[in-house]
Amino acid sequence: MRYDAPIAAVGNTPLVRLPRLSPSADVRIWAKLEDRNPTGSVKDRPALHMVEQAEKDGRLTPGCTILEPTSGNTGISLAMAARLKGYRMVCVMPENTSQERRDLLGMWGAEIVPSPAAGGSNTAVRVAKELAERNPDWVMLYQYGNPDNAGAHYATTGPEILADLPSVTHFVAGLGTTGTLMGVGRYLREKKPDVKIVAAEPRYDDLVYGLRNLDEGFVPELYDASVLTTRYSVGSADAVTRTRELLRQEGIFAGVSTGAALHAALGVGKKAVAASESADIVFVVADGGWKYLSTGVYTAATTEEAIETLQGQLWA
Amino acid sequence: MAIEVRIPTILRTYTGGAKAVEGSGSTLAELFTDLDTRHAGIRDRIVDADKGDQLRRFVNVYLNDEDVRFLDGIETKVGDGDSITILPAVAGGALEKRMA
């Protein structure tokens, strides 16, 4: 495939069947490889779309400063788009985020404003909103409430999946900003009313609950429960186990939140097998494992040790 | 018929500190009634007698990791080999409220 510029190469990612992890010949699991985007994550889609829509309606003009609360991927995508398009980029990020993410953001020229670790992304959102008030000329694209976030997936990810796999029965993705689930969910439901939209939500152990406390009550403005068919809550141990299975059995090197999505995909797959139904289950590989290598979950000798290394850490 | 039930820290006073216990029943309602025969008082912390024995608002229950509010709630069918996880909805469960 040929593109006129690197930034034009966002999307059109491969959809691959997982022959070893699919539960049966009739119940098939498919991975949408969003790590194949220019900066290595699914967030290139909403980031670019939000920037281009803001340019179109005149909110973003040459020389503008873009501000965004982000724990990583969206910031990295926006920073890349900002550099190529000539904007200044400021990210508000929890102070306990990994060094890799800081380096990646810095590499693309973003400035980082740290927010307190307690409260995670919820606190980052609050700090960003305060910064936006003090700097009225800065443009906050605000992925949690920007309809163009879900709009990117409605316009691209959804149609790509349906074109590649008209028999799709389930779509599974992580529940963060909810943009992927809302956008793909709405598109697929319009074309195939019976399609099941499944959210995979991270579940942390007791140790992390203190850290997460403030995060729990946060509901992104984009969220619309009616789009979802069901919701899975996936613990750290299952997320790590699936991440390693995906690597070992199918050769796909993905981030830990992808393991959580795979766990939910296998959960709905198991139910389809039990009900003697056939199914084509698509789940999203949101990013590769590179940014999480330092956690040790890939290199630990056993899955038990890998689970141990992730104890008490946020992974999605 | 054994169903594994994972107990959150806050309810472990009823299970002698055990993180997981076993129970039986063909629905969640039956399972929680069965649990209460060995762990007296636990059922009342999970279901709300004033709301027709529905799940308490700030309690989340998962069947094999799937949120039972998207299944049949307290009447969700369970069986041998299933795993139930009970979790408190921290900070008021705003998400649950919207999802209900």
GROMACS .gro file of N, CA, C and O in nm, chain A residues 20-129:
model
  440
   20ARG      N    1  -0.471  -2.069   1.676
   20ARG     CA    2  -0.442  -2.151   1.794
   20ARG      C    3  -0.529  -2.112   1.913
   20ARG      O    4  -0.565  -2.195   1.996
   21LEU      N    5  -0.561  -1.983   1.926
   21LEU     CA    6  -0.640  -1.940   2.042
   21LEU      C    7  -0.790  -1.947   2.018
   21LEU      O    8  -0.868  -1.940   2.113
   22SER      N    9  -0.833  -1.961   1.892
   22SER     CA   10  -0.977  -1.974   1.866
   22SER      C   11  -1.026  -2.104   1.928
   22SER      O   12  -0.963  -2.208   1.912
   23PRO      N   13  -1.140  -2.099   1.999
   23PRO     CA   14  -1.186  -2.220   2.070
   23PRO      C   15  -1.228  -2.334   1.979
   23PRO      O   16  -1.217  -2.450   2.017
   24SER      N   17  -1.278  -2.306   1.858
   24SER     CA   18  -1.318  -2.416   1.768
   24SER      C   19  -1.320  -2.364   1.625
   24SER      O   20  -1.299  -2.246   1.601
   25ALA      N   21  -1.348  -2.455   1.531
   25ALA     CA   22  -1.352  -2.415   1.390
   25ALA      C   23  -1.468  -2.318   1.365
   25ALA      O   24  -1.461  -2.234   1.275
   26ASP      N   25  -1.573  -2.329   1.446
   26ASP     CA   26  -1.691  -2.243   1.427
   26ASP      C   27  -1.689  -2.117   1.512
   26ASP      O   28  -1.768  -2.025   1.490
   27VAL      N   29  -1.605  -2.116   1.612
   27VAL     CA   30  -1.594  -1.998   1.698
   27VAL      C   31  -1.452  -1.943   1.682
   27VAL      O   32  -1.356  -1.998   1.735
   28ARG      N   33  -1.445  -1.837   1.603
   28ARG     CA   34  -1.314  -1.785   1.563
   28ARG      C   35  -1.284  -1.650   1.630
   28ARG      O   36  -1.372  -1.565   1.640
   29ILE      N   37  -1.159  -1.635   1.671
   29ILE     CA   38  -1.113  -1.510   1.732
   29ILE      C   39  -1.025  -1.437   1.631
   29ILE      O   40  -0.935  -1.498   1.571
   30TRP      N   41  -1.053  -1.308   1.613
   30TRP     CA   42  -0.978  -1.226   1.518
   30TRP      C   43  -0.916  -1.106   1.591
   30TRP      O   44  -0.985  -1.040   1.668
   31ALA      N   45  -0.790  -1.078   1.561
   31ALA     CA   46  -0.722  -0.965   1.625
   31ALA      C   47  -0.709  -0.849   1.527
   31ALA      O   48  -0.661  -0.867   1.414
   32LYS      N   49  -0.756  -0.731   1.566
   32LYS     CA   50  -0.740  -0.610   1.484
   32LYS      C   51  -0.612  -0.543   1.533
   32LYS      O   52  -0.606  -0.490   1.644
   33LEU      N   53  -0.509  -0.547   1.448
   33LEU     CA   54  -0.374  -0.508   1.491
   33LEU      C   55  -0.351  -0.356   1.486
   33LEU      O   56  -0.285  -0.304   1.396
   34GLU      N   57  -0.402  -0.288   1.587
   34GLU     CA   58  -0.391  -0.142   1.591
   34GLU      C   59  -0.252  -0.093   1.630
   34GLU      O   60  -0.222   0.026   1.622
   35ASP      N   61  -0.164  -0.187   1.670
   35ASP     CA   62  -0.026  -0.148   1.697
   35ASP      C   63   0.047  -0.114   1.566
   35ASP      O   64   0.157  -0.060   1.569
   36ARG      N   65  -0.018  -0.146   1.453
   36ARG     CA   66   0.045  -0.116   1.323
   36ARG      C   67   0.023   0.028   1.276
   36ARG      O   68   0.051   0.060   1.162
   37ASN      N   69  -0.031   0.112   1.360
   37ASN     CA   70  -0.046   0.253   1.325
   37ASN      C   71   0.088   0.325   1.340
   37ASN      O   72   0.179   0.275   1.405
   38PRO      N   73   0.100   0.446   1.279
   38PRO     CA   74   0.230   0.515   1.278
   38PRO      C   75   0.301   0.528   1.413
   38PRO      O   76   0.421   0.505   1.420
   39THR      N   77   0.230   0.562   1.521
   39THR     CA   78   0.302   0.572   1.649
   39THR      C   79   0.284   0.446   1.733
   39THR      O   80   0.323   0.443   1.850
   40GLY      N   81   0.222   0.344   1.677
   40GLY     CA   82   0.217   0.216   1.746
   40GLY      C   83   0.097   0.192   1.834
   40GLY      O   84   0.100   0.101   1.917
   41SER      N   85  -0.008   0.272   1.819
   41SER     CA   86  -0.128   0.242   1.898
   41SER      C   87  -0.255   0.285   1.826
   41SER      O   88  -0.252   0.364   1.732
   42VAL      N   89  -0.367   0.233   1.876
   42VAL     CA   90  -0.500   0.264   1.821
   42VAL      C   91  -0.529   0.413   1.830
   42VAL      O   92  -0.611   0.466   1.754
   43LYS      N   93  -0.460   0.483   1.922
   43LYS     CA   94  -0.491   0.624   1.947
   43LYS      C   95  -0.456   0.716   1.831
   43LYS      O   96  -0.502   0.831   1.827
   44ASP      N   97  -0.378   0.668   1.735
   44ASP     CA   98  -0.351   0.751   1.618
   44ASP      C   99  -0.481   0.790   1.546
   44ASP      O  100  -0.493   0.898   1.490
   45ARG      N  101  -0.578   0.698   1.548
   45ARG     CA  102  -0.704   0.725   1.478
   45ARG      C  103  -0.779   0.843   1.539
   45ARG      O  104  -0.805   0.942   1.470
   46PRO      N  105  -0.815   0.836   1.671
   46PRO     CA  106  -0.888   0.949   1.728
   46PRO      C  107  -0.804   1.076   1.732
   46PRO      O  108  -0.857   1.186   1.710
   47ALA      N  109  -0.673   1.064   1.759
   47ALA     CA  110  -0.590   1.184   1.771
   47ALA      C  111  -0.591   1.262   1.640
   47ALA      O  112  -0.618   1.383   1.637
   48LEU      N  113  -0.564   1.193   1.530
   48LEU     CA  114  -0.559   1.261   1.401
   48LEU      C  115  -0.696   1.317   1.362
   48LEU      O  116  -0.707   1.430   1.315
   49HIS      N  117  -0.799   1.238   1.388
   49HIS     CA  118  -0.935   1.281   1.352
   49HIS      C  119  -0.976   1.403   1.434
   49HIS      O  120  -1.034   1.499   1.380
   50MET      N  121  -0.945   1.403   1.564
   50MET     CA  122  -0.982   1.518   1.648
   50MET      C  123  -0.908   1.643   1.602
   50MET      O  124  -0.967   1.752   1.597
   51VAL      N  125  -0.779   1.629   1.565
   51VAL     CA  126  -0.702   1.744   1.518
   51VAL      C  127  -0.761   1.796   1.387
   51VAL      O  128  -0.785   1.917   1.370
   52GLU      N  129  -0.789   1.706   1.295
   52GLU     CA  130  -0.837   1.750   1.164
   52GLU      C  131  -0.976   1.811   1.170
   52GLU      O  132  -1.005   1.908   1.100
   53GLN      N  133  -1.062   1.756   1.257
   53GLN     CA  134  -1.195   1.815   1.271
   53GLN      C  135  -1.185   1.955   1.335
   53GLN      O  136  -1.257   2.046   1.297
   54ALA      N  137  -1.094   1.968   1.433
   54ALA     CA  138  -1.076   2.099   1.499
   54ALA      C  139  -1.020   2.201   1.400
   54ALA      O  140  -1.051   2.321   1.407
   55GLU      N  141  -0.937   2.156   1.306
   55GLU     CA  142  -0.885   2.246   1.202
   55GLU      C  143  -0.999   2.288   1.110
   55GLU      O  144  -1.013   2.405   1.074
   56LYS      N  145  -1.082   2.192   1.076
   56LYS     CA  146  -1.193   2.217   0.985
   56LYS      C  147  -1.290   2.320   1.040
   56LYS      O  148  -1.336   2.409   0.968
   57ASP      N  149  -1.324   2.306   1.171
   57ASP     CA  150  -1.422   2.402   1.226
   57ASP      C  151  -1.355   2.526   1.285
   57ASP      O  152  -1.419   2.606   1.353
   58GLY      N  153  -1.224   2.542   1.258
   58GLY     CA  154  -1.157   2.667   1.293
   58GLY      C  155  -1.112   2.681   1.437
   58GLY      O  156  -1.062   2.786   1.478
   59ARG      N  157  -1.126   2.575   1.517
   59ARG     CA  158  -1.081   2.583   1.656
   59ARG      C  159  -0.929   2.577   1.665
   59ARG      O  160  -0.869   2.633   1.755
   60LEU      N  161  -0.867   2.505   1.573
   60LEU     CA  162  -0.721   2.494   1.569
   60LEU      C  163  -0.670   2.576   1.451
   60LEU      O  164  -0.708   2.552   1.337
   61THR      N  165  -0.582   2.671   1.481
   61THR     CA  166  -0.523   2.753   1.375
   61THR      C  167  -0.371   2.749   1.391
   61THR      O  168  -0.321   2.718   1.501
   62PRO      N  169  -0.296   2.779   1.284
   62PRO     CA  170  -0.150   2.768   1.290
   62PRO      C  171  -0.092   2.836   1.414
   62PRO      O  172  -0.133   2.947   1.450
   63GLY      N  173   0.002   2.768   1.481
   63GLY     CA  174   0.068   2.824   1.599
   63GLY      C  175  -0.003   2.795   1.730
   63GLY      O  176   0.046   2.829   1.837
   64CYS      N  177  -0.118   2.731   1.724
   64CYS     CA  178  -0.196   2.699   1.845
   64CYS      C  179  -0.121   2.603   1.938
   64CYS      O  180  -0.034   2.529   1.895
   65THR      N  181  -0.160   2.605   2.067
   65THR     CA  182  -0.111   2.507   2.163
   65THR      C  183  -0.223   2.407   2.192
   65THR      O  184  -0.335   2.446   2.224
   66ILE      N  185  -0.189   2.278   2.178
   66ILE     CA  186  -0.286   2.173   2.208
   66ILE      C  187  -0.257   2.121   2.349
   66ILE      O  188  -0.142   2.098   2.385
   67LEU      N  189  -0.363   2.104   2.428
   67LEU     CA  190  -0.350   2.056   2.566
   67LEU      C  191  -0.432   1.928   2.579
   67LEU      O  192  -0.543   1.921   2.529
   68GLU      N  193  -0.375   1.824   2.647
   68GLU     CA  194  -0.453   1.702   2.662
   68GLU      C  195  -0.412   1.624   2.788
   68GLU      O  196  -0.293   1.605   2.812
   69PRO      N  197  -0.511   1.580   2.868
   69PRO     CA  198  -0.479   1.488   2.977
   69PRO      C  199  -0.464   1.348   2.919
   69PRO      O  200  -0.552   1.303   2.846
   70THR      N  201  -0.354   1.282   2.946
   70THR     CA  202  -0.332   1.151   2.886
   70THR      C  203  -0.229   1.074   2.964
   70THR      O  204  -0.132   1.131   3.015
   71SER      N  205  -0.249   0.943   2.976
   71SER     CA  206  -0.149   0.862   3.044
   71SER      C  207  -0.054   0.799   2.943
   71SER      O  208   0.024   0.713   2.976
   72GLY      N  209  -0.061   0.840   2.818
   72GLY     CA  210   0.036   0.786   2.725
   72GLY      C  211  -0.001   0.790   2.579
   72GLY      O  212   0.033   0.884   2.508
   73ASN      N  213  -0.073   0.687   2.533
   73ASN     CA  214  -0.088   0.668   2.390
   73ASN      C  215  -0.150   0.787   2.315
   73ASN      O  216  -0.102   0.826   2.209
   74THR      N  217  -0.257   0.845   2.370
   74THR     CA  218  -0.319   0.957   2.301
   74THR      C  219  -0.223   1.074   2.292
   74THR      O  220  -0.214   1.142   2.190
   75GLY      N  221  -0.148   1.096   2.400
   75GLY     CA  222  -0.051   1.205   2.401
   75GLY      C  223   0.056   1.183   2.295
   75GLY      O  224   0.095   1.277   2.225
   76ILE      N  225   0.102   1.059   2.284
   76ILE     CA  226   0.206   1.026   2.186
   76ILE      C  227   0.153   1.052   2.044
   76ILE      O  228   0.218   1.114   1.960
   77SER      N  229   0.030   1.008   2.018
   77SER     CA  230  -0.031   1.029   1.885
   77SER      C  231  -0.050   1.177   1.856
   77SER      O  232  -0.020   1.225   1.746
   78LEU      N  233  -0.101   1.250   1.956
   78LEU     CA  234  -0.124   1.394   1.936
   78LEU      C  235   0.008   1.468   1.916
   78LEU      O  236   0.018   1.561   1.836
   79ALA      N  237   0.110   1.425   1.992
   79ALA     CA  238   0.240   1.491   1.982
   79ALA      C  239   0.298   1.473   1.842
   79ALA      O  240   0.353   1.568   1.783
   80MET      N  241   0.281   1.355   1.786
   80MET     CA  242   0.329   1.331   1.650
   80MET      C  243   0.254   1.419   1.550
   80MET      O  244   0.314   1.487   1.468
   81ALA      N  245   0.121   1.420   1.563
   81ALA     CA  246   0.039   1.502   1.471
   81ALA      C  247   0.073   1.649   1.489
   81ALA      O  248   0.085   1.723   1.390
   82ALA      N  249   0.092   1.693   1.614
   82ALA     CA  250   0.121   1.834   1.641
   82ALA      C  251   0.254   1.875   1.578
   82ALA      O  252   0.267   1.981   1.519
   83ARG      N  253   0.356   1.787   1.591
   83ARG     CA  254   0.487   1.820   1.534
   83ARG      C  255   0.476   1.833   1.382
   83ARG      O  256   0.527   1.928   1.324
   84LEU      N  257   0.407   1.739   1.319
   84LEU     CA  258   0.399   1.742   1.173
   84LEU      C  259   0.317   1.860   1.123
   84LEU      O  260   0.339   1.911   1.014
   85LYS      N  261   0.219   1.903   1.204
   85LYS     CA  262   0.129   2.009   1.161
   85LYS      C  263   0.167   2.144   1.220
   85LYS      O  264   0.098   2.245   1.194
   86GLY      N  265   0.271   2.148   1.304
   86GLY     CA  266   0.320   2.277   1.353
   86GLY      C  267   0.246   2.335   1.472
   86GLY      O  268   0.230   2.456   1.483
   87TYR      N  269   0.198   2.249   1.564
   87TYR     CA  270   0.137   2.300   1.686
   87TYR      C  271   0.228   2.269   1.804
   87TYR      O  272   0.309   2.177   1.799
   88ARG      N  273   0.211   2.347   1.913
   88ARG     CA  274   0.280   2.316   2.037
   88ARG      C  275   0.191   2.219   2.115
   88ARG      O  276   0.069   2.230   2.112
   89MET      N  277   0.252   2.120   2.181
   89MET     CA  278   0.175   2.016   2.250
   89MET      C  279   0.209   2.011   2.398
   89MET      O  280   0.325   1.998   2.434
   90VAL      N  281   0.107   2.022   2.484
   90VAL     CA  282   0.125   2.010   2.628
   90VAL      C  283   0.040   1.894   2.679
   90VAL      O  284  -0.081   1.890   2.655
   91CYS      N  285   0.105   1.797   2.747
   91CYS     CA  286   0.033   1.681   2.802
   91CYS      C  287   0.028   1.689   2.953
   91CYS      O  288   0.130   1.714   3.016
   92VAL      N  289  -0.088   1.663   3.012
   92VAL     CA  290  -0.097   1.648   3.156
   92VAL      C  291  -0.102   1.498   3.184
   92VAL      O  292  -0.189   1.427   3.132
   93MET      N  293  -0.003   1.451   3.263
   93MET     CA  294   0.012   1.307   3.281
   93MET      C  295   0.039   1.274   3.427
   93MET      O  296   0.118   1.342   3.492
   94PRO      N  297  -0.024   1.167   3.481
   94PRO     CA  298   0.005   1.128   3.620
   94PRO      C  299   0.155   1.108   3.640
   94PRO      O  300   0.222   1.051   3.555
   95GLU      N  301   0.207   1.154   3.756
   95GLU     CA  302   0.352   1.154   3.779
   95GLU      C  303   0.413   1.014   3.788
   95GLU      O  304   0.532   0.998   3.775
   96ASN      N  305   0.326   0.911   3.810
   96ASN     CA  306   0.380   0.775   3.826
   96ASN      C  307   0.383   0.696   3.694
   96ASN      O  308   0.399   0.576   3.693
   97THR      N  309   0.365   0.765   3.582
   97THR     CA  310   0.366   0.697   3.452
   97THR      C  311   0.509   0.659   3.414
   97THR      O  312   0.604   0.725   3.453
   98SER      N  313   0.522   0.551   3.335
   98SER     CA  314   0.654   0.494   3.308
   98SER      C  315   0.747   0.589   3.229
   98SER      O  316   0.702   0.676   3.154
   99GLN      N  317   0.878   0.568   3.247
   99GLN     CA  318   0.980   0.649   3.181
   99GLN      C  319   0.969   0.638   3.029
   99GLN      O  320   0.986   0.736   2.957
  100GLU      N  321   0.937   0.518   2.980
  100GLU     CA  322   0.925   0.500   2.835
  100GLU      C  323   0.826   0.601   2.776
  100GLU      O  324   0.850   0.660   2.671
  101ARG      N  325   0.712   0.618   2.846
  101ARG     CA  326   0.610   0.708   2.791
  101ARG      C  327   0.657   0.853   2.793
  101ARG      O  328   0.632   0.928   2.700
  102ARG      N  329   0.725   0.890   2.902
  102ARG     CA  330   0.780   1.025   2.909
  102ARG      C  331   0.878   1.050   2.793
  102ARG      O  332   0.875   1.153   2.728
  103ASP      N  333   0.965   0.950   2.771
  103ASP     CA  334   1.066   0.963   2.665
  103ASP      C  335   0.999   0.974   2.528
  103ASP      O  336   1.041   1.054   2.444
  104LEU      N  337   0.897   0.893   2.506
  104LEU     CA  338   0.828   0.896   2.377
  104LEU      C  339   0.762   1.031   2.352
  104LEU      O  340   0.772   1.087   2.243
  105LEU      N  341   0.698   1.083   2.456
  105LEU     CA  342   0.633   1.214   2.441
  105LEU      C  343   0.736   1.322   2.413
  105LEU      O  344   0.718   1.406   2.324
  106GLY      N  345   0.846   1.318   2.490
  106GLY     CA  346   0.952   1.417   2.473
  106GLY      C  347   1.013   1.410   2.334
  106GLY      O  348   1.044   1.512   2.272
  107MET      N  349   1.028   1.287   2.286
  107MET     CA  350   1.086   1.262   2.154
  107MET      C  351   1.009   1.333   2.044
  107MET      O  352   1.066   1.385   1.949
  108TRP      N  353   0.876   1.337   2.057
  108TRP     CA  354   0.793   1.405   1.957
  108TRP      C  355   0.768   1.551   1.994
  108TRP      O  356   0.681   1.616   1.936
  109GLY      N  357   0.842   1.600   2.095
  109GLY     CA  358   0.839   1.743   2.125
  109GLY      C  359   0.729   1.789   2.219
  109GLY      O  360   0.707   1.909   2.233
  110ALA      N  361   0.660   1.695   2.287
  110ALA     CA  362   0.555   1.738   2.378
  110ALA      C  363   0.613   1.785   2.510
  110ALA      O  364   0.716   1.735   2.555
  111GLU      N  365   0.550   1.884   2.572
  111GLU     CA  366   0.587   1.926   2.707
  111GLU      C  367   0.494   1.851   2.803
  111GLU      O  368   0.376   1.835   2.775
  112ILE      N  369   0.552   1.807   2.918
  112ILE     CA  370   0.472   1.728   3.012
  112ILE      C  371   0.448   1.806   3.140
  112ILE      O  372   0.542   1.856   3.202
  113VAL      N  373   0.321   1.819   3.178
  113VAL     CA  374   0.285   1.876   3.308
  113VAL      C  375   0.243   1.759   3.396
  113VAL      O  376   0.144   1.692   3.366
  114PRO      N  377   0.322   1.729   3.503
  114PRO     CA  378   0.285   1.614   3.587
  114PRO      C  379   0.164   1.645   3.674
  114PRO      O  380   0.148   1.758   3.721
  115SER      N  381   0.077   1.546   3.693
  115SER     CA  382  -0.034   1.560   3.788
  115SER      C  383  -0.013   1.455   3.898
  115SER      O  384   0.055   1.356   3.876
  116PRO      N  385  -0.069   1.479   4.019
  116PRO     CA  386  -0.046   1.386   4.130
  116PRO      C  387  -0.089   1.243   4.095
  116PRO      O  388  -0.188   1.223   4.025
  117ALA      N  389  -0.012   1.145   4.145
  117ALA     CA  390  -0.041   1.004   4.116
  117ALA      C  391  -0.179   0.963   4.167
  117ALA      O  392  -0.251   0.890   4.100
  118ALA      N  393  -0.214   1.014   4.286
  118ALA     CA  394  -0.343   0.976   4.344
  118ALA      C  395  -0.456   1.022   4.253
  118ALA      O  396  -0.462   1.138   4.212
  119GLY      N  397  -0.543   0.929   4.220
  119GLY     CA  398  -0.655   0.966   4.134
  119GLY      C  399  -0.630   0.942   3.988
  119GLY      O  400  -0.719   0.953   3.906
  120GLY      N  401  -0.505   0.908   3.953
  120GLY     CA  402  -0.473   0.868   3.816
  120GLY      C  403  -0.523   0.964   3.711
  120GLY      O  404  -0.507   1.086   3.723
  121SER      N  405  -0.588   0.910   3.607
  121SER     CA  406  -0.627   0.994   3.494
  121SER      C  407  -0.737   1.093   3.532
  121SER      O  408  -0.750   1.198   3.471
  122ASN      N  409  -0.813   1.060   3.637
  122ASN     CA  410  -0.918   1.153   3.679
  122ASN      C  411  -0.856   1.284   3.727
  122ASN      O  412  -0.905   1.393   3.696
  123THR      N  413  -0.746   1.273   3.803
  123THR     CA  414  -0.676   1.393   3.850
  123THR      C  415  -0.612   1.466   3.733
  123THR      O  416  -0.614   1.590   3.727
  124ALA      N  417  -0.558   1.390   3.638
  124ALA     CA  418  -0.498   1.453   3.518
  124ALA      C  419  -0.603   1.534   3.443
  124ALA      O  420  -0.576   1.644   3.395
  125VAL      N  421  -0.724   1.481   3.434
  125VAL     CA  422  -0.834   1.551   3.367
  125VAL      C  423  -0.862   1.684   3.439
  125VAL      O  424  -0.876   1.789   3.376
  126ARG      N  425  -0.867   1.677   3.573
  126ARG     CA  426  -0.898   1.797   3.650
  126ARG      C  427  -0.789   1.903   3.632
  126ARG      O  428  -0.818   2.020   3.608
  127VAL      N  429  -0.662   1.859   3.640
  127VAL     CA  430  -0.550   1.953   3.624
  127VAL      C  431  -0.554   2.015   3.484
  127VAL      O  432  -0.535   2.136   3.468
  128ALA      N  433  -0.584   1.935   3.383
  128ALA     CA  434  -0.590   1.986   3.246
  128ALA      C  435  -0.702   2.089   3.231
  128ALA      O  436  -0.686   2.192   3.166
  129LYS      N  437  -0.816   2.060   3.294
  129LYS     CA  438  -0.929   2.154   3.285
  129LYS      C  439  -0.893   2.288   3.351
  129LYS      O  440  -0.929   2.394   3.301
   0.00000   0.00000   0.00000
